[in-house]
Amino acid sequence: QQQQQQQQQADDVSAAAAASSHRKVLQEPKITAQHIRSDGMTLAVEIESALSEKEGQLVQALATCQRRYFGKSHFEVRSFGEGIGGNNCTFLSPTLQIVLPGIAAQVMDVAHLAWKRVGWENHIDYDFPNPKTLGIRTSEHLRYSGGSTLGIHRDFQSVYTVLISLSAPQEYEG
């Protein structure tokens, strides 16, 4: 039984890696919205078609494998407070970069697109390094529960944060 599970894991990983290395782009990512502070500085960028549907499925399959084969060492339940809900976090680093290198590269490309298009590369007051020179510090698959909403917070230790919704827009609010 354990050998069958190990073989299934190896097969899952091989299939995902093969699919990731041969990326088919159905739609190019494009900026659909910018969120701008009162002083004119862009704080956030919304990008449509950051990943293809197949790539989203591969990320979800990787998260399932991480939970199944690594358990608590790669999984955490986060509460936002009593009665508010929270999220279940599956840590994907560094497995994402190893098993799905094409998707990891696409995440970097999406961050670079935002950086370039909104002018962070030439910002006068702040030094915004090229995301492609930074790499991926962490990657997490989050599943929200309890009708929770993500409150105002900071992602410390990160220069940039890239959030990619794997749900269809009509399936959530926010």
XYZ file of N, CA and C in Angstrom:
522
model
N 0.825 -1.200 0.000
C 0.000 0.000 0.000
C 0.871 1.266 0.000
N 1.913 1.284 0.840
C 2.784 2.451 0.896
C 3.509 2.640 -0.431
N 3.914 1.535 -1.063
C 4.581 1.630 -2.371
C 3.623 2.186 -3.417
N 2.359 1.789 -3.368
C 1.365 2.311 -4.304
C 1.180 3.808 -4.110
N 1.131 4.267 -2.859
C 0.995 5.695 -2.588
C 2.203 6.464 -3.097
N 3.393 5.921 -2.882
C 4.606 6.582 -3.350
C 4.635 6.632 -4.872
N 4.190 5.560 -5.530
C 4.151 5.538 -6.991
C 3.124 6.530 -7.513
N 1.969 6.612 -6.837
C 0.942 7.574 -7.244
C 1.462 8.987 -7.110
N 2.185 9.269 -6.010
C 2.765 10.594 -5.812
C 3.755 10.899 -6.928
N 4.611 9.955 -7.251
C 5.591 10.159 -8.322
C 4.892 10.392 -9.660
N 3.834 9.644 -9.925
C 3.080 9.829 -11.171
C 2.420 11.207 -11.218
N 1.828 11.642 -10.088
C 1.205 12.960 -10.019
C 2.223 14.055 -10.295
N 3.383 13.939 -9.665
C 4.432 14.934 -9.817
C 4.945 14.953 -11.254
N 5.162 13.790 -11.841
C 5.656 13.726 -13.221
C 4.674 14.336 -14.211
N 3.407 14.022 -14.038
C 2.394 14.577 -14.943
C 2.320 16.090 -14.804
N 2.369 16.578 -13.575
C 2.308 18.019 -13.355
C 3.525 18.718 -13.934
N 4.694 18.138 -13.743
C 5.922 18.758 -14.260
C 5.907 18.795 -15.784
N 5.442 17.721 -16.409
C 5.386 17.696 -17.872
C 4.424 18.748 -18.394
N 3.278 18.871 -17.747
C 2.296 19.867 -18.190
C 2.820 21.282 -17.978
N 3.508 21.506 -16.866
C 4.001 22.845 -16.555
C 5.096 23.291 -17.506
N 5.914 22.368 -17.952
C 7.043 22.759 -18.791
C 6.616 23.055 -20.228
N 5.407 22.689 -20.604
C 4.892 22.944 -21.955
C 3.685 23.866 -21.876
N 3.910 25.082 -21.427
C 2.837 26.044 -21.168
C 2.153 26.465 -22.463
N 0.842 26.316 -22.485
C 0.027 26.808 -23.605
C -0.722 28.035 -23.106
N -0.537 29.136 -23.761
C -1.193 30.369 -23.353
C -2.444 30.560 -24.195
N -3.609 30.532 -23.552
C -4.856 30.765 -24.257
C -5.143 32.256 -24.335
N -4.827 32.964 -23.258
C -4.994 34.411 -23.212
C -3.784 34.996 -22.518
N -3.294 36.076 -23.048
C -2.179 36.767 -22.409
C -2.698 37.500 -21.181
N -1.923 37.495 -20.097
C -2.320 38.285 -18.928
C -2.428 39.760 -19.306
N -3.438 40.429 -18.765
C -3.576 41.858 -19.032
C -4.073 42.571 -17.789
N -3.586 43.793 -17.610
C -3.983 44.601 -16.464
C -5.403 45.100 -16.687
N -6.270 44.861 -15.697
C -7.666 45.285 -15.814
C -8.019 46.408 -14.842
N -7.198 46.600 -13.801
C -7.474 47.670 -12.840
C -6.214 48.005 -12.062
N -6.142 49.259 -11.641
C -5.077 49.711 -10.752
C -5.729 50.367 -9.548
N -5.173 50.122 -8.375
C -5.657 50.735 -7.146
C -4.609 51.755 -6.729
N -5.017 53.033 -6.722
C -4.083 54.142 -6.576
C -4.349 54.905 -5.286
N -3.261 55.205 -4.576
C -3.350 56.021 -3.364
C -3.693 57.450 -3.716
N -4.048 58.241 -2.710
C -4.409 59.641 -2.937
C -3.251 60.463 -3.496
N -2.006 60.048 -3.253
C -0.857 60.775 -3.796
C -0.485 60.327 -5.208
N -1.292 59.428 -5.782
C -1.063 58.993 -7.155
C -0.234 57.733 -7.311
N 0.279 57.179 -6.236
C 1.097 55.968 -6.321
C 0.211 54.730 -6.422
N 0.517 53.860 -7.368
C -0.221 52.612 -7.525
C 0.177 51.651 -6.422
N -0.818 51.127 -5.709
C -0.581 50.171 -4.624
C -0.819 48.734 -5.053
N -1.786 48.536 -5.928
C -2.150 47.178 -6.336
C -2.608 47.195 -7.782
N -2.431 46.072 -8.430
C -2.795 45.917 -9.838
C -3.592 44.626 -9.979
N -4.696 44.688 -10.704
C -5.464 43.481 -11.013
C -5.106 43.055 -12.420
N -4.798 41.763 -12.570
C -4.404 41.223 -13.864
C -5.291 40.033 -14.184
N -5.911 40.081 -15.326
C -6.789 39.008 -15.796
C -5.951 37.958 -16.522
N -6.356 36.715 -16.423
C -5.708 35.583 -17.115
C -4.251 35.408 -16.691
N -3.984 35.556 -15.383
C -2.630 35.362 -14.875
C -2.172 33.919 -15.078
N -3.090 32.979 -14.875
C -2.835 31.564 -15.134
C -3.968 31.014 -15.978
N -3.675 29.983 -16.734
C -4.734 29.314 -17.485
C -5.538 28.428 -16.529
N -6.686 27.973 -16.981
C -7.510 27.089 -16.156
C -6.741 25.813 -15.816
N -6.018 25.264 -16.776
C -5.227 24.054 -16.551
C -4.130 24.298 -15.515
N -3.473 25.453 -15.596
C -2.439 25.774 -14.612
C -3.040 25.887 -13.215
N -4.221 26.477 -13.121
C -4.910 26.553 -11.836
C -5.212 25.169 -11.283
N -5.637 24.272 -12.157
C -5.911 22.894 -11.738
C -4.636 22.202 -11.252
N -3.525 22.478 -11.916
C -2.251 21.879 -11.496
C -1.813 22.396 -10.123
N -2.007 23.679 -9.875
C -1.662 24.239 -8.569
C -2.548 23.600 -7.496
N -3.830 23.435 -7.788
C -4.724 22.810 -6.815
C -4.340 21.353 -6.582
N -3.936 20.646 -7.634
C -3.492 19.259 -7.485
C -2.215 19.184 -6.641
N -1.311 20.134 -6.846
C -0.086 20.171 -6.049
C -0.419 20.406 -4.579
N -1.354 21.311 -4.300
C -1.759 21.578 -2.919
C -2.346 20.314 -2.280
N -3.155 19.587 -3.025
C -3.727 18.335 -2.523
C -2.625 17.339 -2.201
N -1.639 17.209 -3.093
C -0.511 16.299 -2.859
C 0.284 16.723 -1.624
N 0.521 18.015 -1.472
C 1.272 18.507 -0.313
C 0.557 18.128 0.981
N -0.758 18.347 1.033
C -1.524 18.012 2.233
C -1.522 16.506 2.482
N -1.695 15.740 1.416
C -1.807 14.292 1.546
C -0.486 13.658 1.975
N 0.615 14.089 1.383
C 1.879 13.399 1.613
C 2.765 14.056 2.660
N 2.560 15.334 2.946
C 3.416 16.008 3.928
C 2.650 16.433 5.175
N 1.326 16.448 5.092
C 0.494 16.722 6.253
C 0.777 18.032 6.954
N 0.853 17.963 8.273
C 0.934 19.160 9.106
C 2.184 19.995 8.867
N 3.236 19.397 8.353
C 4.450 20.182 8.120
C 4.274 21.175 6.973
N 3.243 20.971 6.138
C 2.990 21.863 5.003
C 1.581 22.443 5.028
N 0.934 22.422 6.201
C -0.467 22.845 6.284
C -0.701 23.586 7.599
N -1.541 24.634 7.533
C -1.860 25.414 8.729
C -3.283 25.951 8.611
N -4.028 25.882 9.703
C -5.363 26.473 9.768
C -5.202 27.837 10.425
N -5.674 28.877 9.742
C -5.551 30.252 10.248
C -6.936 30.822 10.515
N -7.142 31.297 11.733
C -8.408 31.915 12.102
C -8.251 33.428 12.047
N -9.275 34.104 11.541
C -9.274 35.567 11.518
C -9.963 36.130 12.748
N -10.426 35.265 13.630
C -11.103 35.702 14.852
C -12.394 34.943 15.038
N -12.921 34.983 16.237
C -14.145 34.271 16.588
C -15.301 34.666 15.674
N -15.869 33.684 14.982
C -17.022 33.915 14.133
C -16.734 34.625 12.812
N -15.471 34.888 12.527
C -15.128 35.624 11.298
C -14.718 34.679 10.178
N -14.263 33.494 10.527
C -13.773 32.560 9.529
C -12.264 32.559 9.486
N -11.724 32.147 8.372
C -10.274 32.079 8.240
C -9.890 31.414 6.941
N -8.660 30.897 6.910
C -8.259 30.150 5.727
C -7.421 28.950 6.118
N -7.417 27.985 5.243
C -6.565 26.820 5.369
C -5.417 27.040 4.396
N -4.207 27.041 4.921
C -3.024 27.369 4.132
C -2.191 26.115 3.892
N -1.962 25.806 2.622
C -1.027 24.744 2.252
C 0.212 25.418 1.686
N 1.356 25.159 2.300
C 2.609 25.762 1.854
C 3.130 25.000 0.641
N 3.355 25.710 -0.454
C 3.782 25.078 -1.707
C 5.279 25.234 -1.994
N 5.944 26.139 -1.278
C 7.380 26.348 -1.528
C 8.200 25.263 -0.847
N 9.268 24.829 -1.440
C 9.778 25.137 -2.768
C 9.254 24.183 -3.839
N 8.271 23.348 -3.456
C 7.775 22.332 -4.384
C 7.228 22.942 -5.669
N 6.544 24.086 -5.570
C 6.003 24.734 -6.767
C 7.108 24.992 -7.785
N 8.224 25.555 -7.328
C 9.314 25.896 -8.232
C 9.987 24.655 -8.821
N 9.984 23.562 -8.078
C 10.635 22.331 -8.538
C 9.727 21.530 -9.462
N 8.475 21.354 -9.046
C 7.545 20.477 -9.764
C 6.820 21.199 -10.902
N 6.512 22.472 -10.695
C 5.781 23.244 -11.702
C 6.576 24.504 -12.065
N 7.767 24.342 -12.621
C 8.612 25.509 -12.889
C 7.997 26.490 -13.883
N 7.195 26.003 -14.805
C 6.547 26.900 -15.762
C 5.543 27.816 -15.082
N 4.836 27.290 -14.103
C 3.863 28.103 -13.374
C 4.590 29.090 -12.466
N 5.657 28.646 -11.814
C 6.451 29.568 -10.986
C 6.990 30.709 -11.850
N 7.454 30.391 -13.046
C 7.961 31.427 -13.958
C 6.833 32.369 -14.383
N 5.632 31.835 -14.586
C 4.495 32.664 -14.967
C 4.129 33.632 -13.848
N 4.195 33.187 -12.600
C 3.927 34.073 -11.472
C 4.925 35.230 -11.484
N 6.184 34.919 -11.738
C 7.212 35.962 -11.823
C 6.928 36.903 -13.001
N 6.494 36.355 -14.126
C 6.174 37.183 -15.299
C 5.014 38.133 -15.008
N 4.020 37.660 -14.273
C 2.870 38.490 -13.916
C 3.310 39.638 -12.994
N 4.155 39.338 -12.023
C 4.672 40.388 -11.140
C 5.479 41.409 -11.943
N 6.256 40.924 -12.884
C 7.071 41.818 -13.723
C 6.177 42.692 -14.599
N 5.107 42.118 -15.139
C 4.164 42.888 -15.955
C 3.608 44.057 -15.148
N 3.173 43.794 -13.926
C 2.625 44.863 -13.079
C 3.690 45.915 -12.805
N 4.875 45.487 -12.429
C 5.989 46.387 -12.098
C 6.317 47.314 -13.258
N 6.362 46.745 -14.447
C 6.737 47.519 -15.635
C 5.619 48.474 -16.064
N 4.395 47.972 -16.134
C 3.279 48.763 -16.670
C 2.890 49.959 -15.815
N 3.041 49.844 -14.510
C 2.612 50.952 -13.653
C 3.754 51.892 -13.295
N 4.932 51.623 -13.825
C 6.051 52.538 -13.647
C 6.843 52.387 -12.368
N 6.706 51.248 -11.690
C 7.478 51.057 -10.466
C 8.977 50.997 -10.758
N 9.331 50.631 -11.988
C 10.761 50.534 -12.312
C 11.444 51.905 -12.330
N 10.694 52.955 -12.578
C 11.265 54.304 -12.660
C 10.719 55.246 -11.591
N 10.266 54.693 -10.487
C 9.657 55.529 -9.463
C 10.701 56.441 -8.831
N 10.362 57.700 -8.682
C 11.302 58.713 -8.188
C 11.551 58.573 -6.688
N 10.497 58.336 -5.902
C 10.614 58.360 -4.450
C 10.951 57.018 -3.805
N 10.690 55.927 -4.479
C 10.880 54.607 -3.887
C 11.703 53.729 -4.821
N 12.427 52.791 -4.219
C 13.176 51.815 -4.997
C 12.374 50.525 -5.051
N 11.785 50.254 -6.192
C 11.026 49.028 -6.390
C 11.865 48.096 -7.268
N 12.534 47.100 -6.676
C 13.384 46.227 -7.481
C 12.579 45.393 -8.473
N 13.223 45.030 -9.548
C 12.614 44.158 -10.557
C 12.239 42.842 -9.882
N 10.964 42.435 -9.925
C 10.550 41.190 -9.272
C 11.320 39.968 -9.763
N 11.752 39.996 -11.013
C 12.472 38.834 -11.551
C 13.843 38.657 -10.905
N 14.352 39.697 -10.246
C 15.640 39.569 -9.559
C 15.477 39.064 -8.133
N 14.248 38.963 -7.650
C 14.008 38.599 -6.254
C 13.707 37.123 -6.045
N 13.077 36.481 -7.000
C 12.660 35.102 -6.809
C 11.363 35.019 -6.012
N 10.962 33.807 -5.703
C 9.734 33.571 -4.935
C 10.139 33.175 -3.522
N 9.777 34.006 -2.536
C 10.111 33.730 -1.139
C 9.231 32.620 -0.573
N 7.956 32.711 -0.844
C 7.020 31.699 -0.354
C 5.844 31.607 -1.322
N 5.186 30.476 -1.337
C 3.937 30.344 -2.101
C 2.978 29.510 -1.264
N 1.734 29.966 -1.235
C 0.721 29.339 -0.401
C -0.564 29.153 -1.193
N -1.219 28.037 -0.978
C -2.548 27.784 -1.525
C -3.519 28.022 -0.375
N -4.397 29.010 -0.515
C -5.323 29.380 0.554
C -6.749 29.006 0.177
N -7.439 28.365 1.101
C -8.858 28.048 0.919
C -9.592 28.722 2.073
N -10.437 29.691 1.735
C -11.140 30.479 2.749
C -12.394 29.749 3.219
N -12.748 29.980 4.484
C -13.911 29.308 5.064
C -14.706 30.280 5.925
N -15.942 29.923 6.189
C -16.762 30.692 7.111
C -17.196 32.040 6.595
N -17.275 32.199 5.268
C -17.684 33.483 4.716
C -16.724 34.593 5.066
N -15.480 34.213 5.309
C -14.506 35.193 5.780
C -14.112 36.174 4.681
N -13.701 37.326 5.132
C -13.122 38.319 4.246
C -11.734 38.630 4.770
N -10.853 38.913 3.879
C -9.489 39.214 4.257
C -9.421 40.659 4.709
N -9.085 40.859 5.966
C -9.003 42.207 6.509
C -7.717 42.905 6.098
N -7.634 44.164 6.431
C -6.437 44.935 6.134
C -5.273 44.342 6.918
N -4.187 44.081 6.227
C -3.006 43.502 6.850
C -1.790 43.779 5.985
N -0.624 43.428 6.482
C 0.619 43.564 5.729
C 1.264 42.198 5.594
N 1.856 41.956 4.447
C 2.643 40.742 4.248
C 4.101 41.095 4.513
N 4.498 40.961 5.768
C 5.860 41.309 6.144
C 6.850 40.346 5.493
N 8.043 40.778 5.307
C 9.145 40.023 4.716
C 8.976 39.811 3.212
N 7.979 40.440 2.624
C 7.776 40.338 1.181
C 7.916 41.718 0.559
N 8.634 41.793 -0.544
C 8.720 43.043 -1.284
C 7.451 43.208 -2.116
N 7.024 42.141 -2.768
C 5.782 42.127 -3.559
C 4.958 40.927 -3.113
N 3.652 41.055 -3.222
C 2.742 39.946 -2.967
C 1.902 39.746 -4.216
N 1.875 38.520 -4.723
C 1.080 38.176 -5.901
C -0.023 37.235 -5.439
N -1.273 37.639 -5.621
C -2.428 36.805 -5.289
C -3.089 36.379 -6.587
N -3.299 35.094 -6.743
C -3.944 34.585 -7.953
C -5.162 33.786 -7.522
N -6.329 34.250 -7.935
C -7.562 33.549 -7.622
C -7.694 32.336 -8.539
N -7.911 31.180 -7.947
C -8.119 29.972 -8.737
C -9.598 29.652 -8.898
N -10.443 30.530 -8.377
C -11.893 30.394 -8.520
C -12.361 31.316 -9.635
N -13.442 30.958 -10.264
C -14.048 31.821 -11.255
C -14.603 33.059 -10.561
N -14.539 34.221 -11.205
C -14.994 35.464 -10.569
C -16.421 35.388 -10.008
N -17.310 34.673 -10.669
C -18.690 34.586 -10.192
C -18.831 33.709 -8.958
N -17.752 33.008 -8.546
C -17.822 32.119 -7.399
C -17.462 32.796 -6.085
N -17.084 34.056 -6.098
C -16.697 34.712 -4.859
C -16.985 36.212 -4.939
N -16.943 36.824 -3.773
C -17.059 38.276 -3.676
C -15.749 38.793 -3.125
N -15.343 39.958 -3.570
C -14.123 40.525 -3.004
C -13.246 41.142 -4.049
